[in-house]
Amino acid sequence: MRLAAPITGIIALAILLLAPDARASLAPGDVLIASPDGQVLHLDPASGVVTTWASGGLLCSPEDVVIAPTRRVFVLDGCASAIVEIHPLTGAQTALPTSGPSLGYSFGLGLEAAGTLLVAGGAAGNEILRFDPATGAGSVVATAPSGTFLLDVVADAGGDVLVSGQGQGGGGVLLRVDPTTGAQTTLASGALVAHLAIEPDGNLVAPASSDVTRTTPVSGATTTIASGLPVQPWGIAVEEGGGLLVGIGGANEVRRIDPATGASVLVASLVAYPSGLAVVPPAPPLRGGSVLAADDVHDAILAIDPATGVQSLVVADVDGLAAIALEGSDLLAAAASDILRVDPTSAAATVVTSFFSLLPSDLDLHPDGELVVTGSVRTGHPFDPFTPIDHGSVYFVDPQTGSQQLVTGEVTGPDAFGPGAGVAVEPNGSILVSHLERIDLIFGWDTLEPGITRIVPTTGQVDTVAEGPPFVTLGGITYYDADPALDSYVLVADQHAATGPFDPDVFSVEWFFGTVGNPIPESSDCGPRDVAMAADGGAYVAGACGRLLYVDPNLTGYATVSADAMLASPRRLAVVPPECGDGRDNDGDGQADYPDDPGCASADDLRETDPGLACDDGLDNDGDGRADFDPVTWADPGGVGSFAAGSGDPGCRSPGSAREDPQCQNGVDDGDADPALDYDGGASHNGGVALGTPDPQCAGKPWRNAEGRSSACGLGAELTWAVPLLAWVRRGIRRARGGVIAARP
């Protein structure tokens, strides 16, 4: 995580001292560089600072590196003949247990949209291999002709595999490979091409000799972007804004190339050979129904897809991370004594407010828009670890201005409660706090039992809901709203010791109706720390052992949703609300929520996309590098010599259109007796290079599903509309003349 404004003085020193290690976090736009000298380097392209990100261990000769959108990092190591996964938070190295084909002489590593890994090389150096990172199972996608030596591999937006290497005659070669059949097409040949990268518009860029070239992946047309670079440009990567980063092997440096002008500037000088380069992608958007977990072991926030269990790193290095809450598309996080606002896409953070004595432990949003914060206040002798006096407090914080208002927080007396653990806001605005035990015999303060307290902010009334046994170590709490009849039903996480009716060392999630509590049967032995409502009426439970659990809506059993990977010890959870009722256009089609968005079946639908709608399913169905309907693209679909605006598919007239590739935007002359094709001559399906002249019937209408003229044997579209219009006019004349049409003179 990077704060949006610089931090100075004591705060900066505190953050420095609290940092768990010196490993650079992977912020969007950062670069990892695989170097055959046995290390992976981290480059901040804004400052040019280079540090060692990983070395030793399983790394012997890193040849290439890829970073998945989830921030999982994979390195292809040449001398170890292994794919090594490096934990982005801890740096732990794990060799992928590959099975099937041998890695042999492999130098290039690629990533498909489905998350599978591609390898260029294999046993004889001429194979394209595919590996499942979950199981290590491998297969051969295709084998290039004998004598071909492959160097790198990438997958384009349409799923085709693009490969570079040394051909049979010794020169360079670029191949396009069908990922299903393995069929190969030679795109270009000539100068030796090393590593590959794909630009946002789908074109292929690569270092070749002392140049950087651009190749259209359909026609193979190649142009030179930049020339005269220092010797041995080798690795290449595309930045989010379209700039090119090139690793110069002969000079051990990284240069940025302007793809429009070819101008090159030095970004950083290295002490090692830059082989493969990878840019950290932006975090995936937070999708409806996803579970966010605040991991206080790694000081990181992760997003978990409960359907697949896939974990994505949203932001790292949130020092002192204690809790999270969602406010619209922004994340609010409690970190040490601060409340931060975090952009989940860029990982940029700003300080909303800072507390003097409160250590926040949980957050929730009040119906009036204010942030409710609970935690522990240390008084008396806060610097004496043997005699701290803790009690709980609750504050309101304006998330826009950062202003604080104390709701309650007495040291002693009938309204006092122990150190705050969790907080939940009821629909009527009352606040529920789960709190810990406080016993202080030295200073004579009253003993405060662990329990649940309800606070009414409008009156200041503080009531005990439940306290004492069987509570032991309470964590997060949530209001249970799956059944409106149970208006006082809450769920609270508790770690039980050998007390009460519970078995020793068994942990439970408690449900409470009034003051009666019972454990969920077969409770986890994982130390529940928080609980959050699922959209279906079940609940998610954060387990201290690094697991996310799901409890069924009847609260009778549980199952593991996600474990291991990057998650170590989730402390607090937040669930992203359904997209079809959140007031936002999540899929960029110009429509928001139910019933306006065609992808929404109800306001509780988790996603605005619909897998049954080709122009609203979130996928690039026709392989042109663009997906779905975008009103910006609809307004400016481009044409000959110009790209479409926005990010949508020009073939989509609306989110409900049946296909992304109608005849006027499919890259094919559909047999209409003329040599022309598409609205732009097929350029949008060919990386911007026209395949012919535009079809006049498609001009300005990429969504039209007919290239040819209307049939001469029919009425035609215009006459079809004219006939009912003429009949309507005639009926009006007839009525005006008393039902008789006058004879012509």
XYZ file of C-alpha atoms in Angstrom:
745
model
C 0.000 0.000 0.000
C 1.188 3.499 -0.774
C -0.217 6.520 1.023
C -1.475 9.210 -1.326
C 0.426 11.889 0.604
C 3.901 11.638 2.135
C 4.160 10.720 5.805
C 6.765 12.444 7.876
C 8.132 12.593 11.388
C 7.103 10.220 14.142
C 4.346 8.587 12.079
C 6.796 7.644 9.339
C 9.217 6.272 11.944
C 6.435 4.214 13.524
C 5.435 2.750 10.180
C 9.047 1.914 9.441
C 9.442 0.139 12.778
C 6.170 -1.768 12.375
C 6.980 -3.041 8.879
C 7.288 -6.840 9.043
C 10.164 -7.009 6.569
C 11.888 -5.033 3.853
C 10.216 -6.860 0.955
C 8.688 -4.427 -1.521
C 4.943 -4.840 -1.891
C 3.451 -5.391 -5.331
C 1.595 -2.187 -6.142
C -0.143 -1.818 -9.518
C 2.382 -0.696 -12.121
C 5.426 -2.083 -10.324
C 7.696 -4.396 -12.303
C 9.291 -7.737 -11.505
C 12.393 -8.709 -13.470
C 13.644 -12.288 -13.802
C 17.423 -12.411 -13.955
C 19.386 -15.578 -14.808
C 21.919 -14.705 -12.090
C 19.559 -16.247 -9.512
C 17.259 -13.452 -8.429
C 14.007 -11.664 -9.133
C 14.266 -7.879 -8.960
C 11.586 -5.355 -8.027
C 11.470 -2.071 -9.955
C 9.424 0.974 -9.014
C 9.151 2.540 -12.483
C 8.200 5.940 -11.080
C 11.360 6.369 -9.005
C 13.678 3.913 -10.768
C 14.501 2.221 -7.444
C 15.498 -1.419 -7.860
C 15.642 -3.948 -5.017
C 16.060 -7.699 -4.770
C 12.577 -9.171 -4.372
C 13.509 -12.867 -4.226
C 16.744 -14.854 -4.429
C 18.310 -18.126 -3.364
C 16.210 -21.047 -2.276
C 14.728 -22.739 -5.341
C 15.903 -19.960 -7.655
C 18.967 -20.806 -9.701
C 18.486 -19.156 -13.084
C 15.155 -17.313 -13.415
C 14.345 -16.897 -17.102
C 10.845 -15.442 -17.044
C 8.154 -14.253 -14.629
C 4.376 -13.744 -14.816
C 1.985 -12.062 -12.370
C -1.633 -13.177 -12.301
C -4.412 -10.626 -11.689
C -4.758 -12.246 -8.261
C -1.076 -11.229 -7.626
C 0.177 -14.816 -7.610
C 3.747 -14.788 -8.943
C 5.267 -17.615 -11.005
C 8.898 -17.837 -12.116
C 10.327 -20.178 -14.740
C 13.765 -21.286 -13.574
C 16.057 -22.610 -16.295
C 18.742 -24.534 -14.472
C 16.255 -25.987 -11.972
C 13.821 -26.874 -14.795
C 10.967 -25.830 -12.528
C 8.104 -23.393 -12.190
C 8.462 -21.688 -8.812
C 5.599 -19.843 -7.138
C 6.696 -17.000 -4.872
C 4.290 -15.869 -2.166
C 3.734 -12.134 -2.825
C 3.530 -11.343 0.902
C 6.121 -13.598 2.512
C 8.481 -14.458 -0.330
C 8.086 -18.184 0.400
C 9.042 -20.298 -2.608
C 7.156 -23.404 -3.710
C 7.998 -25.558 -6.711
C 4.938 -26.387 -8.786
C 4.615 -30.208 -8.688
C 4.551 -30.516 -12.465
C 3.521 -33.788 -14.038
C 3.395 -34.858 -17.657
C 5.798 -33.262 -20.156
C 9.321 -32.292 -19.147
C 10.263 -28.636 -18.849
C 13.646 -29.480 -20.351
C 14.940 -26.482 -22.283
C 12.305 -23.896 -21.393
C 12.789 -20.140 -21.471
C 9.371 -18.473 -21.775
C 6.405 -18.385 -19.388
C 2.914 -17.126 -20.220
C -0.486 -16.885 -18.583
C -3.871 -17.691 -20.097
C -7.104 -15.935 -19.133
C -8.261 -19.040 -17.247
C -5.147 -18.863 -15.042
C -3.309 -21.783 -16.637
C 0.406 -21.409 -17.331
C 2.036 -21.700 -20.756
C 5.674 -22.668 -21.252
C 7.808 -22.249 -24.368
C 10.512 -24.904 -24.664
C 9.954 -28.380 -23.294
C 12.138 -31.444 -23.656
C 13.587 -30.502 -27.043
C 13.022 -26.752 -26.879
C 10.265 -26.743 -29.520
C 7.159 -27.517 -27.468
C 4.393 -25.337 -26.096
C 3.245 -26.727 -22.756
C 0.263 -25.971 -20.530
C 0.221 -26.487 -16.728
C -2.561 -26.179 -14.188
C -1.128 -24.128 -11.274
C -3.546 -25.801 -8.853
C -2.481 -29.387 -9.569
C 0.690 -29.132 -11.649
C -0.851 -31.350 -14.335
C 0.734 -30.630 -17.704
C 0.049 -31.274 -21.377
C 1.560 -30.462 -24.776
C -0.403 -27.797 -26.659
C 1.671 -27.963 -29.838
C 5.080 -28.955 -31.164
C 6.918 -26.655 -33.550
C 8.928 -28.151 -36.436
C 12.112 -29.918 -35.486
C 15.017 -27.504 -35.261
C 12.856 -24.655 -33.966
C 13.934 -23.305 -30.589
C 11.160 -21.448 -28.747
C 11.900 -18.474 -26.479
C 8.630 -16.983 -25.213
C 4.868 -17.457 -25.219
C 1.834 -15.232 -24.539
C -1.932 -15.623 -24.935
C -4.042 -12.920 -26.597
C -7.516 -11.737 -25.619
C -9.137 -14.233 -27.961
C -7.242 -17.156 -26.447
C -4.774 -17.743 -29.294
C -1.222 -18.622 -28.255
C 1.597 -16.523 -29.733
C 5.147 -17.859 -29.667
C 8.579 -16.456 -30.508
C 11.741 -18.371 -31.231
C 14.586 -19.248 -33.534
C 13.491 -20.912 -36.751
C 15.053 -23.796 -38.624
C 17.157 -21.446 -40.723
C 18.570 -19.607 -37.720
C 16.448 -16.470 -38.014
C 13.622 -15.358 -35.778
C 10.075 -16.646 -36.124
C 6.658 -15.690 -34.714
C 3.945 -18.345 -34.592
C 0.227 -18.209 -33.842
C -1.126 -21.418 -32.320
C -4.715 -22.548 -31.855
C -4.915 -23.413 -28.135
C -7.371 -26.263 -28.767
C -6.111 -27.977 -31.909
C -2.457 -26.929 -31.819
C -2.646 -25.770 -35.449
C 0.213 -23.363 -36.223
C 0.499 -20.345 -38.498
C 3.731 -18.480 -39.174
C 3.071 -14.789 -38.593
C 6.480 -13.344 -39.335
C 10.129 -14.273 -39.701
C 13.408 -12.419 -39.847
C 15.401 -10.935 -36.974
C 15.597 -13.021 -33.808
C 12.736 -12.135 -31.478
C 13.195 -12.758 -27.758
C 10.335 -12.008 -25.362
C 6.814 -10.941 -26.289
C 4.102 -8.671 -24.899
C 0.606 -7.707 -26.036
C -0.581 -4.108 -26.302
C -4.091 -3.089 -25.166
C -5.337 -3.153 -28.776
C -4.108 -6.731 -29.261
C -0.954 -6.059 -31.264
C 2.207 -7.988 -30.461
C 5.383 -6.118 -29.485
C 8.846 -7.638 -29.230
C 12.539 -6.749 -29.131
C 14.322 -7.797 -32.294
C 18.060 -7.154 -32.756
C 18.411 -3.506 -31.687
C 14.789 -2.659 -32.511
C 11.338 -3.023 -31.011
C 8.716 -4.215 -33.492
C 4.930 -4.368 -33.609
C 3.178 -7.285 -35.325
C -0.506 -7.641 -36.136
C -1.412 -11.092 -34.805
C -3.844 -11.887 -37.649
C -2.039 -10.746 -40.784
C 1.517 -10.817 -39.456
C 2.184 -7.298 -40.768
C 5.229 -5.982 -38.886
C 6.451 -2.420 -38.351
C 9.345 -0.978 -36.351
C 8.387 1.092 -33.294
C 11.876 1.995 -32.079
C 15.364 1.414 -33.440
C 18.973 1.980 -32.449
C 18.602 0.611 -28.903
C 21.665 -0.571 -26.992
C 22.704 -4.112 -27.775
C 20.523 -7.076 -26.814
C 17.066 -5.811 -25.966
C 15.529 -8.945 -24.474
C 12.628 -8.692 -22.017
C 9.572 -6.538 -22.670
C 6.357 -5.582 -20.852
C 3.439 -3.227 -21.504
C 2.455 -0.685 -18.856
C -1.154 0.118 -18.016
C -0.999 3.362 -20.000
C 0.468 1.644 -23.067
C 4.137 2.511 -22.560
C 6.694 -0.210 -23.264
C 9.374 -1.287 -20.784
C 12.327 -3.044 -22.396
C 15.137 -4.862 -20.632
C 18.453 -4.192 -22.355
C 20.648 -7.241 -21.793
C 23.904 -5.847 -23.119
C 23.687 -2.751 -20.888
C 21.850 -4.218 -17.857
C 19.196 -1.527 -17.886
C 15.471 -0.968 -18.352
C 14.214 1.611 -20.837
C 10.744 3.026 -21.482
C 9.702 3.271 -25.116
C 6.989 5.645 -26.305
C 5.064 3.443 -28.755
C 3.850 6.480 -30.706
C 7.215 8.185 -31.274
C 9.772 5.477 -30.559
C 11.558 7.758 -28.074
C 13.416 5.875 -25.353
C 14.368 7.001 -21.845
C 16.359 5.234 -19.158
C 14.193 4.000 -16.264
C 16.777 2.137 -14.197
C 20.273 0.694 -14.307
C 20.599 -2.845 -12.989
C 23.335 -5.023 -11.593
C 21.937 -8.079 -13.336
C 20.806 -9.228 -16.780
C 17.104 -8.419 -17.364
C 15.487 -11.469 -18.925
C 11.699 -11.606 -18.396
C 9.699 -8.548 -17.291
C 6.194 -8.466 -15.777
C 4.076 -5.470 -14.741
C 1.848 -5.805 -11.682
C -1.734 -5.498 -13.000
C -4.456 -3.488 -11.285
C -6.427 -5.448 -8.713
C -9.545 -7.066 -10.175
C -12.735 -5.113 -9.473
C -14.585 -6.103 -6.323
C -17.446 -8.278 -7.541
C -20.789 -8.698 -5.847
C -20.793 -11.490 -3.279
C -17.007 -11.540 -2.897
C -15.660 -11.774 0.645
C -12.975 -9.341 1.772
C -10.663 -10.514 4.524
C -8.354 -8.390 6.676
C -5.346 -10.590 7.434
C -3.473 -9.200 10.434
C -0.578 -11.629 10.096
C 0.308 -10.373 6.629
C -1.194 -6.886 7.133
C -3.028 -7.397 3.861
C -6.573 -7.252 2.502
C -7.620 -10.108 0.242
C -10.714 -10.738 -1.874
C -12.088 -14.277 -2.022
C -14.523 -15.623 -4.597
C -16.758 -17.887 -2.490
C -17.810 -19.877 -5.559
C -14.259 -20.919 -6.478
C -12.217 -20.152 -3.353
C -9.761 -18.134 -5.468
C -7.922 -15.516 -3.421
C -6.801 -12.169 -4.844
C -4.486 -9.718 -3.130
C -6.191 -6.311 -2.966
C -3.665 -4.314 -0.947
C -0.612 -5.150 1.153
C 1.491 -3.429 3.803
C -1.431 -2.030 5.799
C 0.618 -1.878 8.983
C -1.374 -2.675 12.116
C -4.408 -3.808 10.102
C -7.321 -4.565 12.445
C -10.614 -4.178 10.563
C -12.274 -3.270 7.252
C -15.604 -1.920 6.036
C -17.038 -1.055 2.621
C -18.299 2.398 1.708
C -19.499 2.302 -1.866
C -16.557 1.269 -4.032
C -13.998 2.332 -1.419
C -12.506 0.334 1.422
C -12.202 1.757 4.916
C -9.538 0.123 7.065
C -8.511 0.407 10.708
C -4.723 0.326 10.899
C -3.026 0.906 14.262
C -4.654 4.142 15.493
C -5.682 5.343 12.016
C -8.735 4.968 9.817
C -7.687 4.773 6.160
C -9.587 5.070 2.891
C -8.173 2.615 0.361
C -8.805 2.515 -3.387
C -9.013 -1.244 -4.045
C -7.925 -0.845 -7.677
C -4.822 1.320 -7.266
C -4.067 0.421 -3.594
C -3.628 4.145 -2.874
C -4.561 5.081 0.701
C -5.360 8.300 2.515
C -5.794 8.891 6.247
C -9.402 9.700 7.191
C -8.725 10.274 10.897
C -6.316 9.308 13.680
C -7.145 8.446 17.292
C -5.036 9.482 20.253
C -5.795 6.685 22.709
C -8.222 4.356 20.917
C -6.906 1.250 19.188
C -9.712 0.387 16.739
C -10.731 -3.255 16.503
C -13.813 -3.157 14.241
C -15.803 -0.933 11.885
C -19.352 -0.775 10.565
C -21.415 1.795 8.679
C -24.393 3.459 10.332
C -27.597 4.025 8.303
C -26.955 7.787 8.445
C -23.604 7.328 6.675
C -21.271 7.699 9.642
C -18.613 5.132 10.423
C -18.974 3.332 13.749
C -15.644 2.444 15.358
C -15.076 0.312 18.432
C -11.859 -0.660 20.153
C -9.800 -0.479 23.312
C -8.750 2.570 25.309
C -5.691 2.360 27.544
C -5.590 4.612 30.573
C -3.698 4.671 33.883
C -0.220 3.417 33.022
C -0.344 2.649 29.305
C 3.415 2.102 29.073
C 3.495 -0.527 31.832
C 2.683 -3.833 30.111
C 1.923 -5.499 33.451
C -0.748 -3.087 34.635
C -2.651 -1.750 31.649
C -6.246 -0.751 32.305
C -8.374 -1.376 29.213
C -11.982 -0.549 28.530
C -14.109 -0.357 25.426
C -15.277 2.752 23.587
C -17.439 3.515 20.575
C -16.967 6.503 18.266
C -18.765 7.985 15.290
C -16.423 9.103 12.497
C -17.495 11.157 9.500
C -15.847 9.186 6.645
C -15.571 12.345 4.524
C -14.208 14.882 7.023
C -12.700 12.560 9.636
C -14.420 14.319 12.534
C -14.835 12.141 15.644
C -17.653 11.944 18.165
C -17.520 9.779 21.283
C -20.679 7.701 21.630
C -19.803 5.952 24.883
C -16.744 4.687 26.715
C -16.803 4.743 30.495
C -13.883 3.402 32.534
C -16.108 2.239 35.401
C -19.753 2.206 36.323
C -22.871 0.525 34.959
C -22.214 1.639 31.371
C -18.627 0.393 31.263
C -17.701 -2.607 29.146
C -14.484 -4.424 28.405
C -12.120 -3.820 25.500
C -14.135 -3.640 22.303
C -13.804 -6.545 19.873
C -16.541 -6.330 17.249
C -19.300 -3.930 16.259
C -22.530 -4.310 14.282
C -25.253 -1.774 13.551
C -28.873 -2.863 13.762
C -31.390 -1.607 11.164
C -32.864 0.837 13.702
C -29.444 2.429 14.249
C -28.650 0.817 17.597
C -25.086 -0.418 17.994
C -24.071 -3.887 19.180
C -20.573 -4.339 20.599
C -18.940 -7.658 21.417
C -16.257 -7.099 24.020
C -13.560 -8.886 25.949
C -13.015 -9.466 29.653
C -11.344 -6.883 31.903
C -10.026 -7.830 35.327
C -7.724 -5.495 37.233
C -7.162 -6.392 40.864
C -4.243 -4.019 41.365
C -6.138 -0.773 40.856
C -9.449 -2.050 42.169
C -11.519 -1.478 39.044
C -14.629 -3.578 38.669
C -14.327 -6.849 36.832
C -15.967 -6.596 33.408
C -17.180 -9.850 31.881
C -16.948 -10.675 28.181
C -20.279 -10.146 26.490
C -22.498 -8.157 24.137
C -23.636 -4.588 24.795
C -26.311 -2.591 22.956
C -25.928 1.197 22.663
C -28.698 3.555 21.526
C -26.865 6.603 20.126
C -29.902 8.919 20.184
C -30.486 8.493 23.932
C -27.102 7.312 25.161
C -28.724 4.240 26.712
C -26.320 1.335 27.278
C -27.740 -2.135 27.984
C -26.134 -5.523 28.490
C -27.519 -8.088 26.037
C -25.514 -11.041 27.348
C -22.325 -11.509 29.362
C -20.247 -14.026 31.229
C -20.121 -17.776 30.553
C -20.126 -19.357 28.098
C -18.337 -16.368 26.535
C -14.562 -16.580 26.647
C -12.774 -14.702 23.842
C -15.237 -12.873 21.636
C -14.409 -11.634 18.168
C -16.513 -10.032 15.454
C -20.285 -9.751 15.526
C -22.928 -9.338 12.829
C -26.636 -8.643 12.758
C -28.526 -11.604 11.275
C -31.088 -10.293 8.790
C -31.968 -13.414 6.813
C -35.247 -13.800 8.725
C -37.105 -10.517 9.454
C -39.036 -12.249 12.241
C -35.844 -12.678 14.245
C -35.199 -9.020 14.872
C -32.820 -9.575 17.798
C -30.775 -12.357 16.239
C -26.996 -11.846 16.071
C -24.001 -14.007 15.299
C -20.764 -13.605 17.219
C -17.446 -15.434 16.896
C -16.023 -16.917 20.092
C -12.947 -18.983 20.870
C -13.838 -21.299 23.746
C -11.535 -22.641 26.426
C -12.297 -25.622 28.710
C -15.280 -23.968 30.397
C -19.018 -24.388 30.364
C -20.739 -27.103 28.362
C -18.201 -26.993 25.546
C -15.482 -29.523 24.894
C -11.941 -28.385 25.670
C -10.203 -26.493 22.880
C -13.277 -26.452 20.656
C -14.178 -23.182 19.025
C -17.678 -22.113 18.094
C -19.676 -19.481 16.351
C -22.521 -18.590 18.700
C -26.023 -17.606 17.750
C -28.089 -15.623 20.183
C -31.788 -14.977 20.423
C -32.322 -12.670 23.337
C -29.925 -13.973 25.980
C -29.911 -17.641 24.966
C -26.796 -18.934 23.261
C -25.975 -22.215 21.557
C -22.977 -23.346 19.525
C -23.355 -24.316 15.900
C -22.998 -28.129 15.740
C -19.683 -29.459 14.461
C -18.080 -26.099 15.035
C -14.690 -25.410 13.553
C -11.503 -26.099 15.455
C -10.039 -23.148 13.584
C -10.519 -20.328 16.105
C -13.298 -18.150 14.628
C -12.389 -14.478 14.732
C -15.230 -12.868 12.780
C -18.553 -13.675 11.162
C -20.360 -11.965 8.252
C -23.682 -12.530 6.530
C -23.773 -14.242 3.128
C -26.300 -13.177 0.485
C -28.197 -16.490 0.764
C -28.807 -16.207 4.518
C -25.796 -18.272 5.523
C -22.695 -16.849 7.139
C -18.975 -16.627 6.466
C -16.580 -17.271 9.330
C -12.962 -16.116 9.522
C -10.784 -18.881 10.912
C -7.500 -18.094 12.658
C -5.826 -21.031 10.919
C -6.092 -19.351 7.525
C -9.497 -20.623 6.449
C -12.690 -18.961 5.302
C -15.672 -21.064 6.351
C -19.282 -21.020 5.215
C -22.163 -21.846 7.565
C -25.417 -22.906 5.899
C -28.566 -20.732 6.241
C -30.018 -23.118 8.835
C -26.863 -22.651 10.923
C -26.463 -26.418 11.242
C -23.101 -27.098 9.608
C -20.115 -25.558 7.896
C -17.698 -26.111 5.027
C -14.340 -24.641 4.021
C -14.658 -22.065 1.237
C -10.997 -21.136 0.887
C -7.760 -21.982 2.638
C -3.998 -21.566 2.377
C -2.747 -19.694 -0.724
C -2.195 -16.117 0.539
C -4.571 -16.187 3.521
C -2.857 -16.655 6.902
C -5.151 -15.384 9.652
C -8.238 -13.411 8.645
C -9.282 -11.137 11.495
C -12.238 -9.285 10.009
C -14.551 -9.879 7.043
C -16.673 -7.703 4.761
C -19.000 -8.966 2.024
C -19.383 -6.989 -1.222
C -23.116 -6.291 -1.705
C -25.033 -7.595 -4.755
C -24.204 -5.555 -7.854
C -27.846 -5.421 -8.949
C -28.834 -3.316 -5.959
C -25.786 -1.199 -5.143
C -26.647 1.890 -7.198
C -23.643 1.542 -9.524
C -23.061 0.519 -13.138
C -20.640 -2.300 -12.378
C -20.309 -3.727 -15.886
C -20.015 -0.424 -17.757
C -23.005 -0.928 -20.058
C -24.666 2.363 -19.136
C -27.351 0.637 -17.048
C -27.354 0.138 -13.288
C -29.154 -2.371 -11.105
C -32.449 -4.194 -11.417
C -34.656 -3.745 -13.394
C -32.680 -1.447 -15.724
C -29.623 -3.624 -16.314
C -30.507 -6.585 -18.569
C -28.020 -8.757 -16.689
C -29.993 -8.436 -13.436
C -32.731 -10.940 -12.640
C -33.471 -9.295 -9.280
C -32.067 -6.684 -6.922
C -30.317 -9.518 -5.054
C -28.505 -10.753 -8.172
C -24.797 -10.739 -7.333
C -23.532 -9.743 -10.791
C -24.796 -7.333 -13.442
C -23.317 -9.518 -16.162
C -25.319 -12.435 -17.576
C -23.556 -15.494 -19.046
C -26.516 -15.929 -21.413
C -25.996 -12.530 -23.092
C -23.031 -12.354 -25.454
C -22.894 -8.564 -25.169
C -23.289 -8.502 -21.379
C -21.344 -11.519 -20.090
C -18.007 -9.875 -19.309
C -16.222 -11.958 -21.951
C -14.549 -11.267 -25.281
C -16.524 -13.828 -27.271
C -15.138 -13.057 -30.725
C -11.459 -12.587 -29.891
C -11.104 -8.979 -31.055
C -9.764 -7.772 -27.712
C -13.023 -6.022 -26.775
C -15.981 -7.224 -24.756
C -19.679 -6.390 -24.378
C -21.708 -3.255 -24.929
C -20.181 0.069 -23.910
C -22.152 3.277 -24.578
C -18.896 5.109 -25.287
C -18.047 2.597 -28.025
C -21.604 2.755 -29.352
C -21.271 6.532 -29.727
C -17.871 6.266 -31.465
C -17.241 2.840 -33.031
C -14.311 4.146 -35.061
C -13.765 3.090 -38.637
C -11.035 2.964 -41.237
C -7.870 4.367 -39.694
C -9.338 4.928 -36.229
C -9.950 2.677 -33.245
C -13.266 2.456 -31.469
C -13.646 4.553 -28.337
C -14.205 3.016 -24.922
C -13.595 -0.648 -24.214
C -16.738 -2.257 -25.635
C -17.188 -4.420 -28.713
C -18.320 -2.400 -31.772
C -20.497 -5.370 -32.768
C -22.763 -4.859 -29.749
C -25.706 -2.544 -30.367
C -27.035 -3.041 -26.836
C -26.343 -5.247 -23.795
C -29.035 -7.608 -25.083
C -27.510 -8.072 -28.551
C -27.274 -11.723 -29.555
C -23.617 -11.727 -30.627
C -20.395 -9.745 -30.594
C -19.481 -10.641 -34.174
C -22.327 -9.754 -36.549
C -21.495 -9.823 -40.243
C -20.466 -6.172 -40.258
C -17.816 -6.750 -37.572
C -16.506 -10.295 -37.873
C -13.383 -9.868 -40.003
C -14.892 -11.869 -42.892
C -16.367 -11.001 -46.289
C -19.669 -12.796 -45.913
C -20.172 -13.607 -49.586
C -22.274 -10.676 -50.726
C -20.747 -10.560 -54.223
C -18.362 -7.702 -53.462
C -14.759 -7.801 -52.169
C -15.488 -5.429 -49.291
C -15.961 -6.466 -45.673
C -17.146 -5.080 -42.365
C -17.684 -1.468 -41.353
C -13.940 -0.853 -41.193
C -12.506 -3.278 -43.710
C -11.917 -5.837 -40.954
C -9.417 -3.630 -39.097
C -11.009 -4.112 -35.666
C -10.542 -7.856 -36.032
C -6.999 -7.527 -37.291
C -5.190 -5.380 -34.761
C -6.058 -2.130 -36.532
C -4.845 -3.191 -39.991
C -7.612 -3.353 -42.613
C -8.003 -6.615 -44.532
C -9.824 -4.881 -47.389
C -12.136 -1.993 -48.151
C -15.182 -1.362 -45.937
C -18.515 -2.764 -47.070
C -20.786 0.180 -47.958
C -23.788 -1.576 -46.386
C -21.944 -1.610 -43.046
C -20.764 2.008 -42.945
C -21.319 3.323 -39.435
C -23.211 0.154 -38.511
C -20.783 -2.408 -37.045
C -23.727 -4.067 -35.265
C -25.543 -4.894 -38.539
C -25.793 -8.626 -39.245
C -25.956 -8.403 -43.040
C -23.199 -7.174 -45.347
C -25.186 -7.422 -48.590
C -27.953 -5.276 -50.039
C -31.547 -6.097 -49.223
C -33.043 -8.706 -51.552
C -34.383 -7.345 -54.876
C -37.292 -9.769 -54.629
C -38.584 -8.310 -51.374
C -40.086 -5.028 -50.393
C -36.916 -3.883 -48.668
C -36.631 -2.395 -45.237
C -37.646 1.125 -46.266
C -40.719 0.008 -48.286
C -41.748 -2.394 -45.542
C -42.113 0.578 -43.187
C -43.679 2.739 -45.961
C -46.626 0.384 -46.612
C -48.239 0.673 -43.169
C -47.555 4.403 -43.232
C -49.359 4.748 -46.579
C -52.282 2.679 -45.279
C -52.552 4.939 -42.238
C -52.621 8.040 -44.461
C -55.271 6.523 -46.720
C -57.436 5.628 -43.738
C -57.247 9.241 -42.562
C -58.285 10.553 -45.989
C -61.143 8.081 -46.171
C -62.457 9.164 -42.769
C -62.243 12.806 -43.810
C -64.328 12.158 -46.951
C -67.041 10.168 -45.305
C -65.585 6.818 -46.164
C -65.322 7.445 -49.947
C -62.111 8.044 -51.804
C -62.649 10.548 -54.567
C -62.089 9.411 -58.150
C -59.130 10.822 -59.974
C -60.046 13.415 -62.598
